[in-house]
Coordinates of N, CA and C and ligand atoms in Angstrom, one line a residue:
M299 N 0.8 -1.2 0.0 CA 0.0 0.0 0.0 C 0.9 1.3 0.0
K300 N 0.5 2.3 -0.7 CA 1.3 3.5 -0.8 C 1.5 4.1 0.5
K301 N 2.7 4.6 0.8 CA 3.1 5.3 2.0 C 2.2 6.5 2.3
N302 N 1.9 7.2 1.1 CA 1.1 8.5 1.3 C -0.4 8.2 1.4
I303 N -0.7 7.1 1.9 CA -2.2 6.7 2.1 C -2.8 7.7 3.0
L304 N -2.0 8.3 4.0 CA -2.6 9.2 4.9 C -3.0 10.5 4.2
L305 N -2.1 11.0 3.3 CA -2.4 12.2 2.5 C -3.6 11.9 1.6
D306 N -3.7 10.7 1.1 CA -4.8 10.4 0.2 C -6.1 10.4 1.0
Q307 N -6.0 9.9 2.3 CA -7.2 10.0 3.1 C -7.6 11.4 3.5
A308 N -6.5 12.2 3.7 CA -6.8 13.6 4.0 C -7.5 14.3 2.9
H309 N -7.1 14.0 1.7 CA -7.7 14.7 0.5 C -9.1 14.1 0.3
A310 N -9.3 12.9 0.6 CA -10.7 12.3 0.4 C -11.6 13.0 1.4
I311 N -11.2 13.3 2.6 CA -12.0 14.0 3.6 C -12.3 15.4 3.1
L312 N -11.3 16.0 2.6 CA -11.5 17.4 2.1 C -12.5 17.4 0.9
S313 N -12.4 16.4 0.0 CA -13.4 16.4 -1.1 C -14.8 16.2 -0.6
S314 N -14.9 15.4 0.5 CA -16.3 15.1 1.0 C -16.9 16.2 1.7
L315 N -16.0 17.1 2.3 CA -16.6 18.1 3.2 C -16.7 19.5 2.5
L316 N -15.9 19.7 1.4 CA -15.8 21.1 0.9 C -16.6 21.1 -0.4
S317 N -17.1 22.4 -0.7 CA -17.8 22.6 -2.0 C -17.3 23.9 -2.6
K318 N -17.8 24.1 -3.8 CA -17.5 25.4 -4.5 C -18.0 26.6 -3.9
D319 N -18.7 26.5 -2.7 CA -19.1 27.7 -2.0 C -18.2 28.1 -0.9
D320 N -17.1 27.3 -0.7 CA -16.3 27.4 0.5 C -15.0 28.1 0.3
V321 N -14.7 28.9 1.3 CA -13.3 29.6 1.3 C -12.5 28.8 2.3
V322 N -11.3 28.4 1.9 CA -10.4 27.6 2.7 C -9.0 28.2 2.8
V323 N -8.3 27.8 3.8 CA -6.9 28.3 4.0 C -6.0 27.1 4.1
D324 N -4.9 27.2 3.3 CA -3.8 26.2 3.3 C -2.7 26.9 4.1
A325 N -2.6 26.5 5.4 CA -1.6 27.3 6.3 C -0.2 27.0 6.0
T326 N 0.1 25.9 5.3 CA 1.5 25.5 5.0 C 1.5 25.0 3.5
M327 N 1.7 26.0 2.6 CA 1.7 25.7 1.2 C 2.7 24.7 0.7
G328 N 4.0 24.8 1.1 CA 5.0 23.9 0.7 C 5.2 23.8 -0.8
N329 N 5.1 22.6 -1.3 CA 5.3 22.4 -2.8 C 4.0 22.6 -3.5
G330 N 2.9 22.9 -2.8 CA 1.7 23.2 -3.5 C 0.7 22.1 -3.9
Y331 N 1.0 20.9 -3.4 CA 0.1 19.8 -3.8 C -1.3 20.0 -3.2
D332 N -1.3 20.4 -1.9 CA -2.6 20.7 -1.2 C -3.3 21.9 -1.8
T333 N -2.5 22.9 -2.1 CA -3.1 24.1 -2.6 C -3.8 23.8 -4.0
L334 N -3.1 23.1 -4.8 CA -3.6 22.7 -6.1 C -4.9 21.9 -5.9
F335 N -4.9 20.9 -5.0 CA -6.0 20.1 -4.7 C -7.2 21.0 -4.3
L336 N -6.9 21.9 -3.3 CA -8.0 22.8 -2.8 C -8.6 23.7 -3.9
S337 N -7.7 24.1 -4.8 CA -8.1 25.0 -5.9 C -9.2 24.4 -6.8
E338 N -9.2 23.1 -6.8 CA -10.2 22.4 -7.7 C -11.5 22.1 -7.0
I339 N -11.5 22.2 -5.7 CA -12.8 21.9 -5.0 C -13.4 23.0 -4.2
A340 N -12.7 24.1 -4.1 CA -13.2 25.2 -3.2 C -13.5 26.5 -4.0
K341 N -14.2 27.4 -3.4 CA -14.5 28.7 -4.1 C -13.2 29.6 -4.1
E342 N -12.6 29.6 -3.0 CA -11.4 30.5 -2.9 C -10.4 29.8 -1.9
V343 N -9.1 30.0 -2.3 CA -8.0 29.4 -1.5 C -7.0 30.4 -1.1
Y344 N -6.7 30.5 0.2 CA -5.7 31.4 0.7 C -4.6 30.5 1.2
A345 N -3.4 30.5 0.6 CA -2.3 29.6 0.9 C -1.1 30.4 1.4
F346 N -0.5 30.0 2.5 CA 0.6 30.7 3.2 C 1.9 29.9 3.2
D347 N 3.0 30.6 3.1 CA 4.3 30.0 3.4 C 5.3 31.1 3.7
I348 N 6.2 30.7 4.5 CA 7.3 31.7 4.9 C 8.4 31.6 3.9
Q349 N 8.4 30.6 3.0 CA 9.5 30.5 2.0 C 9.1 30.9 0.6
L350 N 9.9 31.8 0.0 CA 9.6 32.2 -1.3 C 9.7 31.0 -2.3
N351 N 10.6 30.1 -2.0 CA 10.7 28.9 -2.8 C 9.4 28.1 -2.9
A352 N 8.7 28.1 -1.8 CA 7.4 27.4 -1.7 C 6.4 28.1 -2.7
I353 N 6.4 29.4 -2.6 CA 5.5 30.2 -3.5 C 5.8 29.9 -4.9
A354 N 7.1 29.8 -5.3 CA 7.5 29.6 -6.7 C 7.0 28.2 -7.1
K355 N 7.3 27.2 -6.2 CA 6.9 25.8 -6.6 C 5.4 25.7 -6.8
T356 N 4.7 26.4 -5.9 CA 3.2 26.3 -6.0 C 2.7 27.0 -7.2
K357 N 3.3 28.1 -7.5 CA 2.9 28.9 -8.7 C 3.1 28.0 -10.0
E358 N 4.2 27.2 -10.0 CA 4.4 26.3 -11.1 C 3.2 25.4 -11.3
K359 N 2.6 25.0 -10.2 CA 1.5 24.0 -10.3 C 0.2 24.6 -10.5
V360 N -0.1 25.7 -9.9 CA -1.5 26.3 -10.0 C -1.6 27.4 -11.1
G361 N -0.4 28.0 -11.4 CA -0.5 29.0 -12.4 C -1.1 30.3 -11.8
E362 N -1.7 31.1 -12.7 CA -2.4 32.3 -12.2 C -3.9 32.0 -12.2
L363 N -4.4 31.8 -11.0 CA -5.9 31.6 -10.9 C -6.4 32.7 -10.0
S364 N -7.5 33.3 -10.4 CA -7.9 34.5 -9.6 C -8.5 34.0 -8.2
H365 N -8.9 32.8 -8.1 CA -9.5 32.4 -6.8 C -8.4 31.8 -5.9
V366 N -7.2 31.8 -6.3 CA -6.1 31.2 -5.4 C -5.1 32.3 -5.1
H367 N -4.9 32.5 -3.8 CA -4.1 33.6 -3.3 C -2.9 33.0 -2.6
L368 N -1.7 33.2 -3.2 CA -0.4 32.6 -2.7 C 0.2 33.7 -1.9
I369 N 0.3 33.5 -0.6 CA 0.8 34.6 0.3 C 2.1 34.3 1.0
H370 N 3.0 35.2 0.8 CA 4.4 35.0 1.4 C 4.3 35.6 2.8
D371 N 3.8 34.8 3.8 CA 3.7 35.3 5.1 C 3.4 34.1 6.0
S372 N 3.7 34.3 7.3 CA 3.4 33.3 8.3 C 1.9 33.1 8.5
H373 N 1.5 31.9 8.7 CA 0.0 31.7 8.9 C -0.5 32.4 10.2
E374 N 0.4 32.8 11.1 CA -0.1 33.5 12.3 C -0.7 34.8 11.9
N375 N -0.4 35.3 10.7 CA -0.9 36.6 10.2 C -2.1 36.4 9.3
L376 N -2.7 35.3 9.2 CA -3.7 35.0 8.2 C -4.9 35.9 8.3
I377 N -5.2 36.4 9.5 CA -6.3 37.2 9.7 C -6.2 38.6 8.9
N378 N -5.0 38.9 8.6 CA -4.8 40.2 7.8 C -5.2 40.0 6.3
Y379 N -5.5 38.7 5.9 CA -5.8 38.5 4.5 C -7.2 37.9 4.4
V380 N -7.7 37.2 5.4 CA -9.0 36.5 5.2 C -9.5 36.3 6.6
N381 N -10.8 36.6 6.8 CA -11.3 36.5 8.2 C -12.6 35.6 8.3
T382 N -13.0 35.0 7.2 CA -14.1 34.0 7.3 C -13.8 32.9 6.4
F383 N -13.8 31.6 6.9 CA -13.4 30.5 6.1 C -14.1 29.2 6.7
K384 N -14.2 28.2 5.9 CA -14.9 27.0 6.3 C -13.8 26.0 6.9
A385 N -12.6 26.1 6.4 CA -11.6 25.1 6.9 C -10.2 25.7 6.8
V386 N -9.3 25.2 7.7 CA -7.9 25.5 7.6 C -7.2 24.2 7.6
I387 N -6.2 24.0 6.7 CA -5.4 22.8 6.7 C -4.0 23.1 7.0
F388 N -3.4 22.2 7.8 CA -1.9 22.3 8.1 C -1.3 21.0 7.7
N389 N -0.2 21.0 6.9 CA 0.6 19.9 6.7 C 2.0 20.3 7.3
L390 N 2.2 19.9 8.6 CA 3.3 20.5 9.4 C 4.6 20.0 8.9
G391 N 5.7 20.5 9.5 CA 7.0 20.0 9.2 C 7.7 20.9 8.2
Y392 N 8.6 20.3 7.5 CA 9.5 21.0 6.6 C 9.2 20.6 5.1
L393 N 9.7 21.5 4.2 CA 9.5 21.2 2.8 C 10.3 19.9 2.4
P394 N 9.6 18.9 1.8 CA 10.4 17.8 1.4 C 11.4 18.3 0.3
Q395 N 12.6 17.7 0.4 CA 13.7 18.2 -0.5 C 14.2 19.6 -0.2
G396 N 13.7 20.2 0.9 CA 14.1 21.6 1.2 C 15.0 21.7 2.4
D397 N 15.1 22.8 3.0 CA 15.9 23.0 4.2 C 15.1 22.5 5.4
K398 N 15.7 21.5 6.0 CA 14.9 20.9 7.1 C 14.9 21.8 8.4
E399 N 15.8 22.8 8.4 CA 15.8 23.7 9.5 C 14.6 24.7 9.4
I400 N 14.0 24.8 8.2 CA 12.9 25.7 8.1 C 11.6 24.9 8.2
T401 N 11.2 24.7 9.4 CA 10.0 23.8 9.7 C 9.0 24.6 10.5
T402 N 7.8 24.1 10.5 CA 6.8 24.7 11.4 C 7.3 24.6 12.8
K403 N 6.9 25.6 13.6 CA 7.4 25.7 15.0 C 6.2 25.6 16.0
T404 N 6.4 24.9 17.0 CA 5.4 24.6 18.0 C 4.6 25.9 18.4
K405 N 5.4 26.9 18.8 CA 4.8 28.1 19.4 C 3.9 28.8 18.3
T406 N 4.4 28.9 17.1 CA 3.6 29.6 16.0 C 2.4 28.8 15.7
T407 N 2.6 27.4 15.6 CA 1.4 26.6 15.2 C 0.3 26.7 16.3
L408 N 0.7 26.7 17.5 CA -0.3 26.8 18.6 C -0.9 28.2 18.6
K409 N -0.1 29.2 18.3 CA -0.7 30.6 18.3 C -1.8 30.7 17.2
T410 N -1.4 30.1 16.0 CA -2.4 30.2 14.9 C -3.6 29.3 15.2
L411 N -3.5 28.2 15.8 CA -4.6 27.3 16.1 C -5.6 28.1 17.1
N412 N -5.0 28.7 18.1 CA -5.8 29.5 19.0 C -6.5 30.7 18.4
L413 N -5.8 31.2 17.4 CA -6.4 32.4 16.7 C -7.6 32.0 15.8
I414 N -7.4 30.9 15.1 CA -8.5 30.6 14.1 C -9.7 29.9 14.7
L415 N -9.5 29.3 15.9 CA -10.6 28.5 16.4 C -11.9 29.3 16.6
P416 N -11.8 30.5 17.3 CA -13.0 31.3 17.5 C -13.6 31.8 16.2
I417 N -12.8 32.0 15.2 CA -13.4 32.6 14.0 C -13.8 31.6 12.9
L418 N -13.4 30.3 13.2 CA -13.8 29.2 12.3 C -15.3 29.2 12.3
K419 N -15.9 29.0 11.1 CA -17.4 28.9 10.9 C -17.9 27.7 11.7
K420 N -19.1 27.8 12.2 CA -19.7 26.6 12.8 C -19.9 25.6 11.6
D421 N -19.6 24.3 11.9 CA -19.6 23.3 10.9 C -18.3 23.3 10.0
G422 N -17.4 24.2 10.4 CA -16.1 24.2 9.8 C -15.1 23.2 10.5
F423 N -13.9 23.2 9.9 CA -13.0 22.2 10.5 C -11.5 22.6 10.3
I424 N -10.7 22.0 11.1 CA -9.2 22.2 10.9 C -8.7 20.8 10.7
Q425 N -7.9 20.7 9.7 CA -7.2 19.4 9.4 C -5.7 19.5 9.6
L426 N -5.1 18.7 10.4 CA -3.7 18.8 10.7 C -3.0 17.4 10.3
I427 N -1.9 17.5 9.6 CA -1.0 16.3 9.5 C 0.2 16.6 10.3
V428 N 0.4 15.8 11.3 CA 1.5 16.0 12.3 C 2.6 15.0 12.1
Y429 N 3.8 15.4 12.2 CA 5.0 14.6 12.0 C 5.9 14.5 13.2
P430 N 5.6 13.5 14.1 CA 6.4 13.5 15.4 C 7.8 12.9 15.2
G431 N 8.2 12.5 14.0 CA 9.4 11.8 13.8 C 10.7 12.7 13.7
H432 N 10.6 14.0 13.8 CA 11.8 14.8 13.9 C 11.6 15.7 15.2
E433 N 12.7 16.4 15.6 CA 12.7 17.0 16.9 C 11.6 18.0 17.1
E434 N 11.5 19.0 16.2 CA 10.5 20.0 16.4 C 9.1 19.4 16.2
G435 N 9.0 18.4 15.4 CA 7.7 17.7 15.2 C 7.3 17.0 16.4
K436 N 8.2 16.5 17.2 CA 7.8 15.8 18.4 C 7.3 16.8 19.4
S437 N 7.9 18.0 19.5 CA 7.4 19.0 20.4 C 6.0 19.5 19.9
E438 N 5.9 19.7 18.6 CA 4.6 20.1 18.1 C 3.5 19.1 18.4
D439 N 3.8 17.8 18.2 CA 2.9 16.7 18.5 C 2.5 16.8 20.0
Q440 N 3.4 16.9 20.9 CA 3.1 16.9 22.3 C 2.2 18.2 22.6
A441 N 2.6 19.3 22.1 CA 1.8 20.5 22.4 C 0.4 20.4 21.8
I442 N 0.3 19.9 20.6 CA -1.1 19.8 20.0 C -1.9 18.8 20.8
Q443 N -1.3 17.7 21.2 CA -2.1 16.7 21.9 C -2.6 17.3 23.3
S444 N -1.7 18.1 23.9 CA -2.2 18.8 25.2 C -3.3 19.8 24.9
W445 N -3.1 20.5 23.8 CA -4.0 21.6 23.4 C -5.4 21.0 23.1
I446 N -5.5 19.9 22.4 CA -6.8 19.4 22.0 C -7.6 19.0 23.3
Q447 N -6.9 18.6 24.3 CA -7.5 18.2 25.6 C -8.2 19.4 26.2
T448 N -7.8 20.6 25.9 CA -8.4 21.8 26.5 C -9.7 22.2 25.7
L449 N -10.0 21.6 24.6 CA -11.1 22.1 23.8 C -12.4 21.5 24.3
N450 N -13.4 22.3 24.3 CA -14.7 21.9 24.9 C -15.4 20.8 24.0
P451 N -15.6 19.6 24.6 CA -16.2 18.6 23.7 C -17.7 18.8 23.3
H452 N -18.3 19.8 23.9 CA -19.6 20.2 23.5 C -19.6 21.1 22.2
H453 N -18.4 21.6 21.9 CA -18.2 22.5 20.8 C -17.4 21.9 19.6
Y454 N -16.5 21.0 20.0 CA -15.6 20.4 19.0 C -15.6 18.9 19.1
H455 N -15.6 18.3 17.9 CA -15.4 16.8 17.8 C -14.0 16.7 17.2
I456 N -13.2 15.8 17.8 CA -11.8 15.6 17.3 C -11.6 14.1 17.0
I457 N -11.1 13.9 15.8 CA -10.9 12.5 15.3 C -9.4 12.4 14.9
E458 N -8.8 11.3 15.3 CA -7.4 11.1 15.0 C -7.3 9.8 14.1
T459 N -6.4 9.9 13.1 CA -6.2 8.8 12.2 C -4.7 8.4 12.2
R460 N -4.4 7.2 12.6 CA -3.0 6.8 12.8 C -2.7 5.5 12.1
F461 N -1.4 5.4 11.7 CA -0.9 4.0 11.4 C -0.7 3.3 12.7
L462 N -1.2 2.1 12.8 CA -1.1 1.4 14.1 C 0.1 0.5 14.3
H463 N 0.8 0.0 13.2 CA 1.9 -0.8 13.5 C 3.1 -0.4 12.6
E464 N 3.4 0.8 12.5 CA 4.6 1.3 11.8 C 5.7 1.4 12.9
E465 N 7.0 1.3 12.4 CA 8.1 1.1 13.3 C 8.4 2.4 14.2
K466 N 8.6 3.5 13.6 CA 9.1 4.6 14.4 C 8.0 5.6 14.8
H467 N 8.0 6.8 14.3 CA 7.0 7.7 14.7 C 6.3 8.3 13.5
P468 N 5.4 7.5 13.0 CA 4.7 7.9 11.7 C 3.9 9.1 11.8
P469 N 3.6 9.8 10.7 CA 2.7 11.0 10.8 C 1.3 10.5 11.1
Y470 N 0.5 11.4 11.5 CA -0.9 11.1 11.8 C -1.8 12.3 11.4
M471 N -3.1 12.1 11.3 CA -4.0 13.2 11.0 C -4.9 13.5 12.1
L472 N -5.2 14.8 12.3 CA -6.2 15.2 13.3 C -7.3 16.0 12.5
M473 N -8.5 15.7 12.8 CA -9.6 16.4 12.2 C -10.3 17.1 13.4
I474 N -10.4 18.4 13.4 CA -11.1 19.1 14.5 C -12.3 19.7 13.9
Y475 N -13.5 19.2 14.3 CA -14.8 19.7 13.7 C -15.4 20.7 14.7
K476 N -15.8 21.8 14.3 CA -16.5 22.8 15.1 C -18.0 22.6 15.0
T477 N -18.6 22.1 16.0 CA -20.1 21.8 15.9 C -21.0 22.9 16.5
K478 N -20.4 23.7 17.3 CA -21.1 24.8 18.0 C -20.2 26.0 18.2
D479 N -20.8 27.2 18.1 CA -20.0 28.4 18.3 C -19.7 28.5 19.8
E480 N -18.5 29.0 20.1 CA -18.2 29.3 21.5 C -19.0 30.6 21.9
S481 N -19.5 30.8 23.1 CA -20.0 32.1 23.5 C -20.3 32.1 25.0
Ligands
SAM120 C1 5.4 19.8 5.0 S1 5.5 21.3 4.1 C2 3.9 21.5 3.5 C3 3.6 20.6 2.3 C4 2.5 21.1 1.4 N1 1.2 21.3 2.0 C5 2.4 20.5 0.0 O1 1.3 20.2 -0.4 O2 3.4 20.3 -0.6 C6 5.5 22.5 5.4 C7 5.6 23.9 5.0 O3 5.3 24.8 6.0 C8 6.0 26.0 5.9 N2 6.0 26.8 7.1 C9 6.7 26.7 8.2 N3 6.4 27.6 9.1 C10 5.4 28.3 8.6 C11 4.6 29.4 9.0 N4 4.7 30.0 10.2 N5 3.6 29.9 8.1 C12 3.5 29.4 6.9 N6 4.2 28.3 6.4 C13 5.1 27.8 7.3 C14 7.4 25.5 5.5 O4 8.1 26.5 4.8 C15 7.0 24.3 4.5 O5 7.0 24.7 3.2

């Protein structure tokens, strides 16, 4: 079975939940695979990355599409560009074939998660692919796992998808569904 079965599952979920009426955020653009995928199923896509290289790679894939916004900025500033959306996706970690030192950081990831949760639409969701197999990823994993325990179960449903018998620390997916507005 293909190793990227997790990403295939992540995309299958996005296809089933999103429609051409939805605005979505790709918080970690990277090589643009997710941005391209979202561009085909959503009304508008706001994609962020701190690396110009990522913007260039993504532009190669999506070209110039008026409903796709490639933004060279950290996702913690996303509110400066878009303030209402159905979903935010994070594929954490570093650019494959890129500089492994430029990776998502625990503090920033948690900051952005806390920022988007109250403005996420009811019936919206956050999708996270987490990579505990490298040092910063391990810290991110632990922080995210602690953070989800603080979320009110009357307002959020959280589902985790994991490989159950892989050797080291395989990536996993978290889906955080907002079922009720906080107030
Ligand atoms: C695993 S890659 C994403 C893969 C991507 N979704 C794809 O389809 O190819 C993670 C990306 O997150 C980016 N990143 C790290 N910190 C970030 C931040 N604070 N804001 C936006 N992007 C960030 C990295 O530069 C890297 O390109």
